[in-house]
């Protein structure tokens, strides 16, 4: 066997059915393992004082270089020669780790960027903030002192039931923003999702042997169905105009309008920068969203809303903060006040996004088109507009124009007719014809 090198480790291919190994020809017992998933890790294999074969994982390839791993292996194998059993010692340490300690490890490693989340990228700060809140509010108070080695699937599902019943709800109001934490099926299900994920990271990084949350069943959560109908949009628009005259914050009101006209998420609107918006391309170029880098098509009404905000503004943000150089953040409070005046209940920024999607559906657009407008689709939008992207531009224009008309007190098509689509007919077909005219310069 030859000496392990970076080239030989890079050349090691995974086997779909089993783990594969290559061993160092210079240091006996030192090698690298590749799992069927393709992940590679350095390890040592030895016999302990009882003549039992043991393996000890040193760390993942990429985090450790071949040279560093060889030095670690030499140190551990020296301990074996002295009568120690490093694998048993590590298992003893792991067996004594509590849930709180595993959670602390996860937060520290995630902040350092050594844990990869969605799309094989470091976990976003916003996601990590939510994880931290769930850990502190629900996981640690309920099972933080439990040993990982004794944790069962039943224990985790019991924690989920306790969260749903509100047992982890704090008696006193939290300091700062957010108020009192709440229980419920949605909170419980999302907390279990966070817990299962962090345990999975711990197992993958060899901090724990196995993930005790594998196979856990999360509570079913009813989908949010609240949306604004045409009459409610009109009432909201009238109330917003009245609120503007009475001194309500103009930046917040403009942000609410843009949410309705685009279906953008709250932070996508509040963090929007003027340089990302292209009137010529009918697009907003987001360098980062919940799903990564995206390009979203928008209608003329949305572009006009943005330009009204950025005209003469020195800030890079479309919706700048009143103090400092950041962006505005107080839209939820203003939305609550306006909706209370309009006698509209249960309205959140997500409801505005759902309303945009629902109006698009009412106008006859397909789920594929709506997914593209909302940024759910995996495909991107090219600057020169391929066939479907041109159709998306037309769709965004129709939806935003419909909402703007109703919002401004006019009679949109949905206010005066009930759309019915004959079997086999899609409004998307008409949109495609309009898009074809646009591409041909008609």
CSV table of C-alpha atoms in Angstrom, one decimal:
chain,number,residue,atom,x,y,z
A,1,UNK,CA,0.0,0.0,0.0
A,2,UNK,CA,1.2,3.5,-0.9
A,3,UNK,CA,1.3,6.4,1.5
A,4,UNK,CA,-1.9,8.4,1.7
A,5,UNK,CA,-1.9,11.6,-0.2
A,6,UNK,CA,-4.4,14.3,-1.1
A,7,UNK,CA,-4.5,12.9,-4.6
A,8,UNK,CA,-5.3,9.3,-3.5
A,9,UNK,CA,-8.0,10.6,-1.1
A,10,UNK,CA,-9.6,12.7,-3.8
A,11,UNK,CA,-9.5,9.7,-6.1
A,12,UNK,CA,-11.4,7.5,-3.6
A,13,UNK,CA,-14.8,6.8,-5.0
A,14,UNK,CA,-17.9,6.0,-3.0
A,15,UNK,CA,-19.8,2.7,-3.3
A,16,UNK,CA,-23.6,2.9,-3.4
A,17,UNK,CA,-24.0,-0.2,-1.3
A,18,UNK,CA,-21.2,-0.1,1.4
A,19,UNK,CA,-18.4,2.0,2.8
A,20,UNK,CA,-15.0,2.0,1.1
A,21,UNK,CA,-11.6,2.3,2.7
A,22,UNK,CA,-8.0,3.0,1.8
A,23,UNK,CA,-5.1,2.6,4.2
A,24,UNK,CA,-1.8,4.3,4.6
A,25,UNK,CA,1.2,2.3,3.7
A,26,UNK,CA,3.5,4.2,6.1
A,27,UNK,CA,1.5,4.4,9.3
A,28,UNK,CA,-0.2,1.1,10.0
A,29,UNK,CA,-3.9,1.5,11.1
A,30,UNK,CA,-4.3,5.0,9.6
A,31,UNK,CA,-6.8,5.3,6.7
A,32,UNK,CA,-9.7,7.1,5.2
A,33,UNK,CA,-13.3,6.0,4.8
A,34,UNK,CA,-15.9,7.1,2.2
A,35,UNK,CA,-19.6,6.5,2.9
A,36,UNK,CA,-22.2,5.8,0.1
A,37,UNK,CA,-23.2,9.4,0.5
A,38,UNK,CA,-19.7,10.5,-0.7
A,39,UNK,CA,-18.5,12.0,2.7
A,40,UNK,CA,-15.0,11.1,3.6
A,41,UNK,CA,-13.4,10.9,7.0
A,42,UNK,CA,-10.0,10.0,8.4
A,43,UNK,CA,-9.8,7.2,11.0
A,44,UNK,CA,-7.6,4.7,12.8
A,45,UNK,CA,-8.2,1.0,13.3
A,46,UNK,CA,-6.5,-0.9,16.1
A,47,UNK,CA,-6.9,-3.7,18.6
A,48,UNK,CA,-7.4,-2.8,22.3
A,49,UNK,CA,-6.1,-4.6,25.3
A,50,UNK,CA,-8.9,-7.2,25.0
A,51,UNK,CA,-7.8,-7.9,21.4
A,52,UNK,CA,-11.0,-6.4,20.0
A,53,UNK,CA,-10.9,-4.4,16.8
A,54,UNK,CA,-11.8,-0.7,17.3
A,55,UNK,CA,-12.2,2.2,14.9
A,56,UNK,CA,-11.9,5.8,15.9
A,57,UNK,CA,-12.9,8.6,13.5
A,58,UNK,CA,-10.5,11.5,13.6
A,59,UNK,CA,-12.5,14.0,11.6
A,60,UNK,CA,-13.8,14.8,8.1
A,61,UNK,CA,-11.7,15.2,5.0
A,62,UNK,CA,-11.6,18.8,4.0
A,63,UNK,CA,-11.7,20.0,7.6
A,64,UNK,CA,-8.5,17.9,8.2
A,65,UNK,CA,-5.7,17.6,5.7
A,66,UNK,CA,-3.9,14.3,5.2
A,67,UNK,CA,-0.9,15.6,7.0
A,68,UNK,CA,-2.8,16.9,10.1
A,69,UNK,CA,-4.8,13.6,10.2
A,70,UNK,CA,-1.6,11.6,10.0
A,71,UNK,CA,-0.2,13.5,13.0
A,72,UNK,CA,-3.4,12.9,15.0
A,73,UNK,CA,-3.4,9.2,14.0
A,74,UNK,CA,0.2,8.8,15.2
A,75,UNK,CA,-0.7,10.4,18.5
A,76,UNK,CA,-3.7,8.2,19.0
A,77,UNK,CA,-1.9,5.0,18.0
A,78,UNK,CA,0.8,5.9,20.5
A,79,UNK,CA,-1.8,6.0,23.2
A,80,UNK,CA,-3.0,2.5,22.0
A,81,UNK,CA,0.6,1.2,22.4
A,82,UNK,CA,0.5,2.6,26.0
A,83,UNK,CA,-2.6,0.5,26.8
A,84,UNK,CA,-5.3,3.1,26.3
A,85,UNK,CA,-8.5,2.7,24.2
A,86,UNK,CA,-9.3,6.1,22.7
A,87,UNK,CA,-12.4,4.9,21.0
A,88,UNK,CA,-13.9,3.7,24.3
A,89,UNK,CA,-12.9,6.9,26.0
A,90,UNK,CA,-14.6,9.0,23.3
A,91,UNK,CA,-17.8,6.9,23.6
A,92,UNK,CA,-17.8,7.4,27.4
A,93,UNK,CA,-17.6,11.1,26.9
A,94,UNK,CA,-20.3,11.1,24.3
A,95,UNK,CA,-22.6,9.0,26.5
A,96,UNK,CA,-22.3,11.6,29.2
A,97,UNK,CA,-23.3,14.5,26.9
A,98,UNK,CA,-26.6,16.2,27.7
A,99,UNK,CA,-29.1,17.7,25.2
A,100,UNK,CA,-28.1,21.2,26.3
A,101,UNK,CA,-24.4,20.4,25.6
A,102,UNK,CA,-25.3,19.1,22.1
A,103,UNK,CA,-27.4,22.2,21.4
A,104,UNK,CA,-24.5,24.5,22.5
A,105,UNK,CA,-22.1,22.6,20.3
A,106,UNK,CA,-24.5,23.0,17.3
A,107,UNK,CA,-25.0,26.8,17.9
A,108,UNK,CA,-21.2,27.4,18.2
A,109,UNK,CA,-20.4,25.3,15.2
A,110,UNK,CA,-23.1,26.8,13.1
A,111,UNK,CA,-22.0,30.4,14.0
A,112,UNK,CA,-18.5,29.4,13.0
A,113,UNK,CA,-19.7,28.3,9.6
A,114,UNK,CA,-18.5,24.7,9.9
A,115,UNK,CA,-22.1,23.2,9.6
A,116,UNK,CA,-23.6,23.3,6.1
A,117,UNK,CA,-27.4,23.7,5.8
A,118,UNK,CA,-29.7,24.0,2.9
A,119,UNK,CA,-28.0,23.9,-0.5
A,120,UNK,CA,-24.7,22.9,1.1
A,121,UNK,CA,-24.2,26.5,2.4
A,122,UNK,CA,-23.5,27.8,5.9
A,123,UNK,CA,-26.7,28.2,7.9
A,124,UNK,CA,-28.1,31.7,7.6
A,125,UNK,CA,-28.0,34.1,10.5
A,126,UNK,CA,-31.8,34.5,10.4
A,127,UNK,CA,-32.3,30.7,10.5
A,128,UNK,CA,-29.8,30.4,13.3
A,129,UNK,CA,-31.5,33.1,15.3
A,130,UNK,CA,-34.8,31.1,15.1
A,131,UNK,CA,-33.0,27.9,16.1
A,132,UNK,CA,-31.5,29.6,19.1
A,133,UNK,CA,-34.9,30.8,20.1
A,134,UNK,CA,-36.5,27.3,19.9
A,135,UNK,CA,-33.6,25.8,21.8
A,136,UNK,CA,-33.8,28.3,24.6
A,137,UNK,CA,-37.6,28.5,24.8
A,138,UNK,CA,-38.6,24.8,24.3
A,139,UNK,CA,-35.8,22.2,24.0
A,140,UNK,CA,-33.6,23.1,27.0
A,141,UNK,CA,-36.4,23.8,29.5
A,142,UNK,CA,-38.1,20.5,28.7
A,143,UNK,CA,-35.2,18.0,28.1
A,144,UNK,CA,-32.0,20.0,28.4
A,145,UNK,CA,-30.7,18.0,31.3
A,146,UNK,CA,-31.4,14.6,29.7
A,147,UNK,CA,-28.4,12.5,28.5
A,148,UNK,CA,-28.3,11.9,24.7
A,149,UNK,CA,-27.4,8.3,25.3
A,150,UNK,CA,-30.7,7.7,27.1
A,151,UNK,CA,-32.9,9.7,24.8
A,152,UNK,CA,-35.6,7.7,22.9
A,153,UNK,CA,-37.9,8.5,20.0
A,154,UNK,CA,-40.8,8.4,22.6
A,155,UNK,CA,-39.1,11.1,24.7
A,156,UNK,CA,-38.8,13.4,21.7
A,157,UNK,CA,-42.4,12.9,20.6
A,158,UNK,CA,-43.5,13.5,24.2
A,159,UNK,CA,-41.6,16.8,24.1
A,160,UNK,CA,-43.4,17.7,21.0
A,161,UNK,CA,-46.8,17.0,22.7
A,162,UNK,CA,-45.7,19.1,25.7
A,163,UNK,CA,-44.8,22.0,23.5
A,164,UNK,CA,-48.1,21.7,21.7
A,165,UNK,CA,-49.9,21.8,25.0
A,166,UNK,CA,-48.0,25.0,26.0
A,167,UNK,CA,-45.9,23.4,28.8
A,168,UNK,CA,-42.8,25.3,27.7
A,169,UNK,CA,-44.5,28.6,27.5
A,170,UNK,CA,-42.8,31.1,29.8
A,171,UNK,CA,-44.9,32.5,32.6
A,172,UNK,CA,-43.2,35.9,32.4
A,173,UNK,CA,-43.0,38.1,29.3
A,174,UNK,CA,-39.6,37.9,27.6
A,175,UNK,CA,-37.4,40.9,27.5
A,176,UNK,CA,-37.1,42.8,24.2
A,177,UNK,CA,-39.2,42.0,21.1
A,178,UNK,CA,-41.4,39.1,20.6
A,179,UNK,CA,-43.6,39.1,23.8
A,180,UNK,CA,-44.6,35.8,25.3
A,181,UNK,CA,-43.7,32.5,23.6
A,182,UNK,CA,-46.6,30.3,22.5
A,183,UNK,CA,-47.2,26.6,22.2
A,184,UNK,CA,-49.4,24.9,19.6
A,185,UNK,CA,-49.0,22.3,16.9
A,186,UNK,CA,-47.1,24.6,14.5
A,187,UNK,CA,-44.5,25.7,17.1
A,188,UNK,CA,-44.1,22.1,18.3
A,189,UNK,CA,-43.6,20.7,14.8
A,190,UNK,CA,-41.1,23.3,13.8
A,191,UNK,CA,-39.1,22.8,17.1
A,192,UNK,CA,-38.9,19.1,16.5
A,193,UNK,CA,-37.7,19.8,13.0
A,194,UNK,CA,-34.9,22.0,14.4
A,195,UNK,CA,-34.0,19.4,17.0
A,196,UNK,CA,-33.9,16.5,14.5
A,197,UNK,CA,-31.7,18.6,12.2
A,198,UNK,CA,-29.2,19.6,14.9
A,199,UNK,CA,-28.9,16.0,16.1
A,200,UNK,CA,-28.3,14.9,12.5
A,201,UNK,CA,-25.5,17.4,12.2
A,202,UNK,CA,-24.0,16.1,15.5
A,203,UNK,CA,-24.2,12.5,14.2
A,204,UNK,CA,-22.7,13.4,10.9
A,205,UNK,CA,-19.8,15.2,12.6
A,206,UNK,CA,-19.3,12.1,14.9
A,207,UNK,CA,-20.2,14.1,18.1
A,208,UNK,CA,-22.9,11.5,18.9
A,209,UNK,CA,-23.1,7.9,17.6
A,210,UNK,CA,-26.7,8.0,16.2
A,211,UNK,CA,-29.5,10.5,15.8
A,212,UNK,CA,-32.3,9.5,18.3
A,213,UNK,CA,-34.8,11.7,16.4
A,214,UNK,CA,-34.6,9.6,13.2
A,215,UNK,CA,-38.1,8.5,12.3
A,216,UNK,CA,-39.9,11.0,14.6
A,217,UNK,CA,-43.4,11.9,13.4
A,218,UNK,CA,-44.1,15.6,13.4
A,219,UNK,CA,-47.6,16.9,14.2
A,220,UNK,CA,-49.6,17.8,11.2
A,221,UNK,CA,-50.1,21.6,10.8
A,222,UNK,CA,-53.1,23.1,9.1
A,223,UNK,CA,-52.1,25.3,6.1
A,224,UNK,CA,-52.8,29.0,6.5
A,225,UNK,CA,-55.8,29.8,4.3
A,226,UNK,CA,-56.4,33.4,5.1
A,227,UNK,CA,-56.3,35.7,2.2
A,228,UNK,CA,-57.8,39.1,1.3
A,229,UNK,CA,-60.8,39.1,-1.1
A,230,UNK,CA,-61.3,41.9,-3.6
A,231,UNK,CA,-63.6,43.8,-1.2
A,232,UNK,CA,-61.1,43.5,1.6
A,233,UNK,CA,-58.3,44.7,-0.6
A,234,UNK,CA,-60.4,47.8,-1.5
A,235,UNK,CA,-61.1,48.4,2.2
A,236,UNK,CA,-57.5,48.1,3.1
A,237,UNK,CA,-56.5,50.5,0.4
A,238,UNK,CA,-59.1,53.1,1.5
A,239,UNK,CA,-57.9,52.8,5.1
A,240,UNK,CA,-54.2,53.1,4.1
A,241,UNK,CA,-55.1,56.4,2.2
A,242,UNK,CA,-56.9,57.7,5.3
A,243,UNK,CA,-54.0,56.6,7.5
A,244,UNK,CA,-51.5,58.4,5.3
A,245,UNK,CA,-53.6,61.6,5.7
A,246,UNK,CA,-53.6,61.1,9.5
A,247,UNK,CA,-49.8,60.9,9.8
A,248,UNK,CA,-49.2,57.1,9.6
A,249,UNK,CA,-45.7,56.1,8.7
A,250,UNK,CA,-45.4,56.5,4.8
A,251,UNK,CA,-42.5,54.1,4.5
A,252,UNK,CA,-44.5,51.3,6.2
A,253,UNK,CA,-47.5,52.0,4.1
A,254,UNK,CA,-45.4,51.8,0.9
A,255,UNK,CA,-43.8,48.5,2.1
A,256,UNK,CA,-47.3,47.0,2.7
A,257,UNK,CA,-48.3,48.1,-0.8
A,258,UNK,CA,-45.2,46.5,-2.4
A,259,UNK,CA,-45.9,43.2,-0.5
A,260,UNK,CA,-49.3,43.0,-2.1
A,261,UNK,CA,-48.1,44.0,-5.6
A,262,UNK,CA,-45.3,41.4,-5.7
A,263,UNK,CA,-45.9,38.6,-3.2
A,264,UNK,CA,-42.5,39.2,-1.8
A,265,UNK,CA,-41.7,38.0,1.7
A,266,UNK,CA,-41.5,40.6,4.5
A,267,UNK,CA,-37.7,40.8,4.7
A,268,UNK,CA,-37.4,40.6,0.9
A,269,UNK,CA,-39.3,43.9,0.8
A,270,UNK,CA,-37.7,45.6,3.8
A,271,UNK,CA,-34.2,44.6,2.8
A,272,UNK,CA,-34.7,45.5,-0.9
A,273,UNK,CA,-32.0,47.7,-2.4
A,274,UNK,CA,-32.6,50.1,-5.3
A,275,UNK,CA,-29.7,48.7,-7.3
A,276,UNK,CA,-31.4,45.3,-7.5
A,277,UNK,CA,-34.4,46.7,-9.3
A,278,UNK,CA,-34.4,46.8,-13.1
A,279,UNK,CA,-37.3,48.5,-14.9
A,280,UNK,CA,-35.9,47.5,-18.3
A,281,UNK,CA,-35.8,43.8,-17.4
A,282,UNK,CA,-39.0,43.9,-15.3
A,283,UNK,CA,-37.1,42.2,-12.6
A,284,UNK,CA,-35.6,42.3,-9.1
A,285,UNK,CA,-32.3,40.6,-8.7
A,286,UNK,CA,-32.0,39.2,-5.2
A,287,UNK,CA,-28.4,38.2,-4.3
A,288,UNK,CA,-29.9,36.0,-1.5
A,289,UNK,CA,-33.3,34.8,-0.5
A,290,UNK,CA,-34.7,31.9,1.5
A,291,UNK,CA,-34.0,29.7,-1.5
A,292,UNK,CA,-30.7,31.4,-2.5
A,293,UNK,CA,-29.9,33.8,-5.3
A,294,UNK,CA,-33.0,34.6,-7.4
A,295,UNK,CA,-34.4,36.8,-10.0
A,296,UNK,CA,-38.1,37.7,-9.7
A,297,UNK,CA,-40.3,39.3,-12.3
A,298,UNK,CA,-42.5,42.2,-11.2
A,299,UNK,CA,-45.2,44.3,-12.8
A,300,UNK,CA,-45.2,48.0,-13.7
A,301,UNK,CA,-47.3,48.9,-10.6
A,302,UNK,CA,-44.6,47.4,-8.4
A,303,UNK,CA,-41.8,49.3,-10.2
A,304,UNK,CA,-43.7,52.5,-9.8
A,305,UNK,CA,-44.0,51.8,-6.1
A,306,UNK,CA,-40.3,51.3,-5.8
A,307,UNK,CA,-39.4,54.4,-7.8
A,308,UNK,CA,-41.7,56.6,-5.7
A,309,UNK,CA,-39.7,55.5,-2.7
A,310,UNK,CA,-36.2,55.9,-4.2
A,311,UNK,CA,-36.8,59.2,-5.9
A,312,UNK,CA,-34.2,61.6,-4.3
A,313,UNK,CA,-33.4,59.1,-1.5
A,314,UNK,CA,-29.7,58.9,-0.5
A,315,UNK,CA,-30.2,55.4,1.1
A,316,UNK,CA,-29.3,52.2,-0.8
A,317,UNK,CA,-32.5,50.7,0.7
A,318,UNK,CA,-35.8,51.2,-1.0
A,319,UNK,CA,-37.4,51.4,2.5
A,320,UNK,CA,-34.7,53.1,4.7
A,321,UNK,CA,-34.8,53.3,8.5
A,322,UNK,CA,-35.7,56.5,10.2
A,323,UNK,CA,-32.4,56.5,12.1
A,324,UNK,CA,-29.1,55.1,10.9
A,325,UNK,CA,-28.2,53.6,7.6
A,326,UNK,CA,-30.2,50.3,7.8
A,327,UNK,CA,-33.6,49.4,6.4
A,328,UNK,CA,-37.0,50.0,7.9
A,329,UNK,CA,-38.3,47.3,10.3
A,330,UNK,CA,-41.6,48.4,11.9
A,331,UNK,CA,-44.0,47.3,9.1
A,332,UNK,CA,-45.8,44.6,11.2
A,333,UNK,CA,-46.9,47.2,13.8
A,334,UNK,CA,-48.2,49.5,11.2
A,335,UNK,CA,-50.0,46.7,9.3
A,336,UNK,CA,-51.7,45.7,12.6
A,337,UNK,CA,-52.9,49.3,13.2
A,338,UNK,CA,-54.2,49.7,9.7
A,339,UNK,CA,-55.9,46.4,9.6
A,340,UNK,CA,-57.5,47.1,13.0
A,341,UNK,CA,-58.9,50.4,11.6
A,342,UNK,CA,-60.1,48.5,8.5
A,343,UNK,CA,-61.7,45.8,10.7
A,344,UNK,CA,-59.6,43.1,9.0
A,345,UNK,CA,-58.6,40.3,11.3
A,346,UNK,CA,-55.7,37.8,11.0
A,347,UNK,CA,-53.7,39.8,8.5
A,348,UNK,CA,-49.9,39.3,8.5
A,349,UNK,CA,-47.2,39.9,5.9
A,350,UNK,CA,-47.6,36.2,4.9
A,351,UNK,CA,-51.3,36.7,4.3
A,352,UNK,CA,-50.4,39.5,1.8
A,353,UNK,CA,-48.0,37.1,0.0
A,354,UNK,CA,-50.8,34.5,0.0
A,355,UNK,CA,-53.2,37.1,-1.4
A,356,UNK,CA,-51.0,37.8,-4.3
A,357,UNK,CA,-50.8,34.1,-5.1
A,358,UNK,CA,-54.6,33.7,-4.7
A,359,UNK,CA,-55.3,36.7,-7.0
A,360,UNK,CA,-53.0,35.1,-9.6
A,361,UNK,CA,-55.0,31.9,-9.2
A,362,UNK,CA,-58.3,33.8,-9.5
A,363,UNK,CA,-57.0,35.3,-12.8
A,364,UNK,CA,-56.5,31.8,-14.1
A,365,UNK,CA,-52.8,31.4,-13.9
A,366,UNK,CA,-51.4,27.9,-13.4
A,367,UNK,CA,-49.6,26.7,-10.3
A,368,UNK,CA,-46.3,26.6,-12.3
A,369,UNK,CA,-46.6,30.2,-13.2
A,370,UNK,CA,-47.6,31.2,-9.6
A,371,UNK,CA,-44.6,29.3,-8.3
A,372,UNK,CA,-42.4,31.2,-10.7
A,373,UNK,CA,-43.8,34.6,-9.5
A,374,UNK,CA,-43.3,33.7,-5.9
A,375,UNK,CA,-39.8,32.3,-6.3
A,376,UNK,CA,-40.7,28.7,-5.5
A,377,UNK,CA,-39.6,27.3,-8.8
A,378,UNK,CA,-36.1,26.0,-9.2
A,379,UNK,CA,-35.6,27.5,-12.6
A,380,UNK,CA,-34.3,31.0,-13.0
A,381,UNK,CA,-35.2,34.0,-15.1
A,382,UNK,CA,-32.8,35.0,-17.8
A,383,UNK,CA,-32.2,38.6,-18.7
A,384,UNK,CA,-33.1,38.1,-22.3
A,385,UNK,CA,-36.3,36.2,-21.5
A,386,UNK,CA,-36.7,32.7,-22.7
A,387,UNK,CA,-40.2,31.6,-23.7
A,388,UNK,CA,-41.6,30.9,-20.2
A,389,UNK,CA,-39.9,33.9,-18.6
A,390,UNK,CA,-41.6,36.3,-21.0
A,391,UNK,CA,-44.9,34.8,-20.0
A,392,UNK,CA,-44.0,35.4,-16.3
A,393,UNK,CA,-43.4,39.1,-17.1
A,394,UNK,CA,-46.9,39.3,-18.6
A,395,UNK,CA,-48.4,37.4,-15.6
A,396,UNK,CA,-46.7,39.6,-13.1
A,397,UNK,CA,-48.0,42.7,-14.9
A,398,UNK,CA,-51.6,41.4,-14.9
A,399,UNK,CA,-51.6,40.4,-11.3
A,400,UNK,CA,-50.0,43.5,-9.9
A,401,UNK,CA,-52.2,45.7,-12.1
A,402,UNK,CA,-55.3,43.9,-10.8
A,403,UNK,CA,-54.3,44.4,-7.2
A,404,UNK,CA,-53.3,48.0,-7.7
A,405,UNK,CA,-56.6,48.8,-9.3
A,406,UNK,CA,-58.6,47.4,-6.5
A,407,UNK,CA,-56.2,48.8,-3.8
A,408,UNK,CA,-56.6,52.3,-5.3
A,409,UNK,CA,-60.4,52.1,-5.2
A,410,UNK,CA,-61.0,51.0,-8.8
A,411,UNK,CA,-63.1,48.1,-10.1
A,412,UNK,CA,-60.7,45.3,-11.0
A,413,UNK,CA,-61.9,42.4,-13.2
A,414,UNK,CA,-62.3,40.2,-10.1
A,415,UNK,CA,-64.7,42.8,-8.6
A,416,UNK,CA,-67.2,42.6,-11.4
A,417,UNK,CA,-67.0,39.1,-12.9
A,418,UNK,CA,-66.6,35.6,-11.7
A,419,UNK,CA,-63.9,33.9,-13.7
A,420,UNK,CA,-64.7,30.5,-15.1
A,421,UNK,CA,-62.3,28.5,-17.2
A,422,UNK,CA,-63.7,25.9,-19.6
A,423,UNK,CA,-62.2,22.4,-19.3
A,424,UNK,CA,-58.8,22.3,-21.0
A,425,UNK,CA,-58.4,26.1,-21.3
A,426,UNK,CA,-55.8,28.0,-19.3
A,427,UNK,CA,-55.4,31.7,-19.0
A,428,UNK,CA,-51.6,30.9,-19.4
A,429,UNK,CA,-52.3,30.1,-23.0
A,430,UNK,CA,-53.4,33.7,-23.6
A,431,UNK,CA,-50.4,34.9,-21.7
A,432,UNK,CA,-48.1,32.9,-23.9
A,433,UNK,CA,-49.6,34.5,-26.9
A,434,UNK,CA,-49.0,38.0,-25.4
A,435,UNK,CA,-45.5,37.0,-24.5
A,436,UNK,CA,-44.9,35.9,-28.1
A,437,UNK,CA,-46.0,39.3,-29.3
A,438,UNK,CA,-43.6,40.9,-26.9
A,439,UNK,CA,-40.7,38.8,-28.1
A,440,UNK,CA,-41.5,39.6,-31.7
A,441,UNK,CA,-41.7,43.3,-31.0
A,442,UNK,CA,-45.4,43.5,-31.8
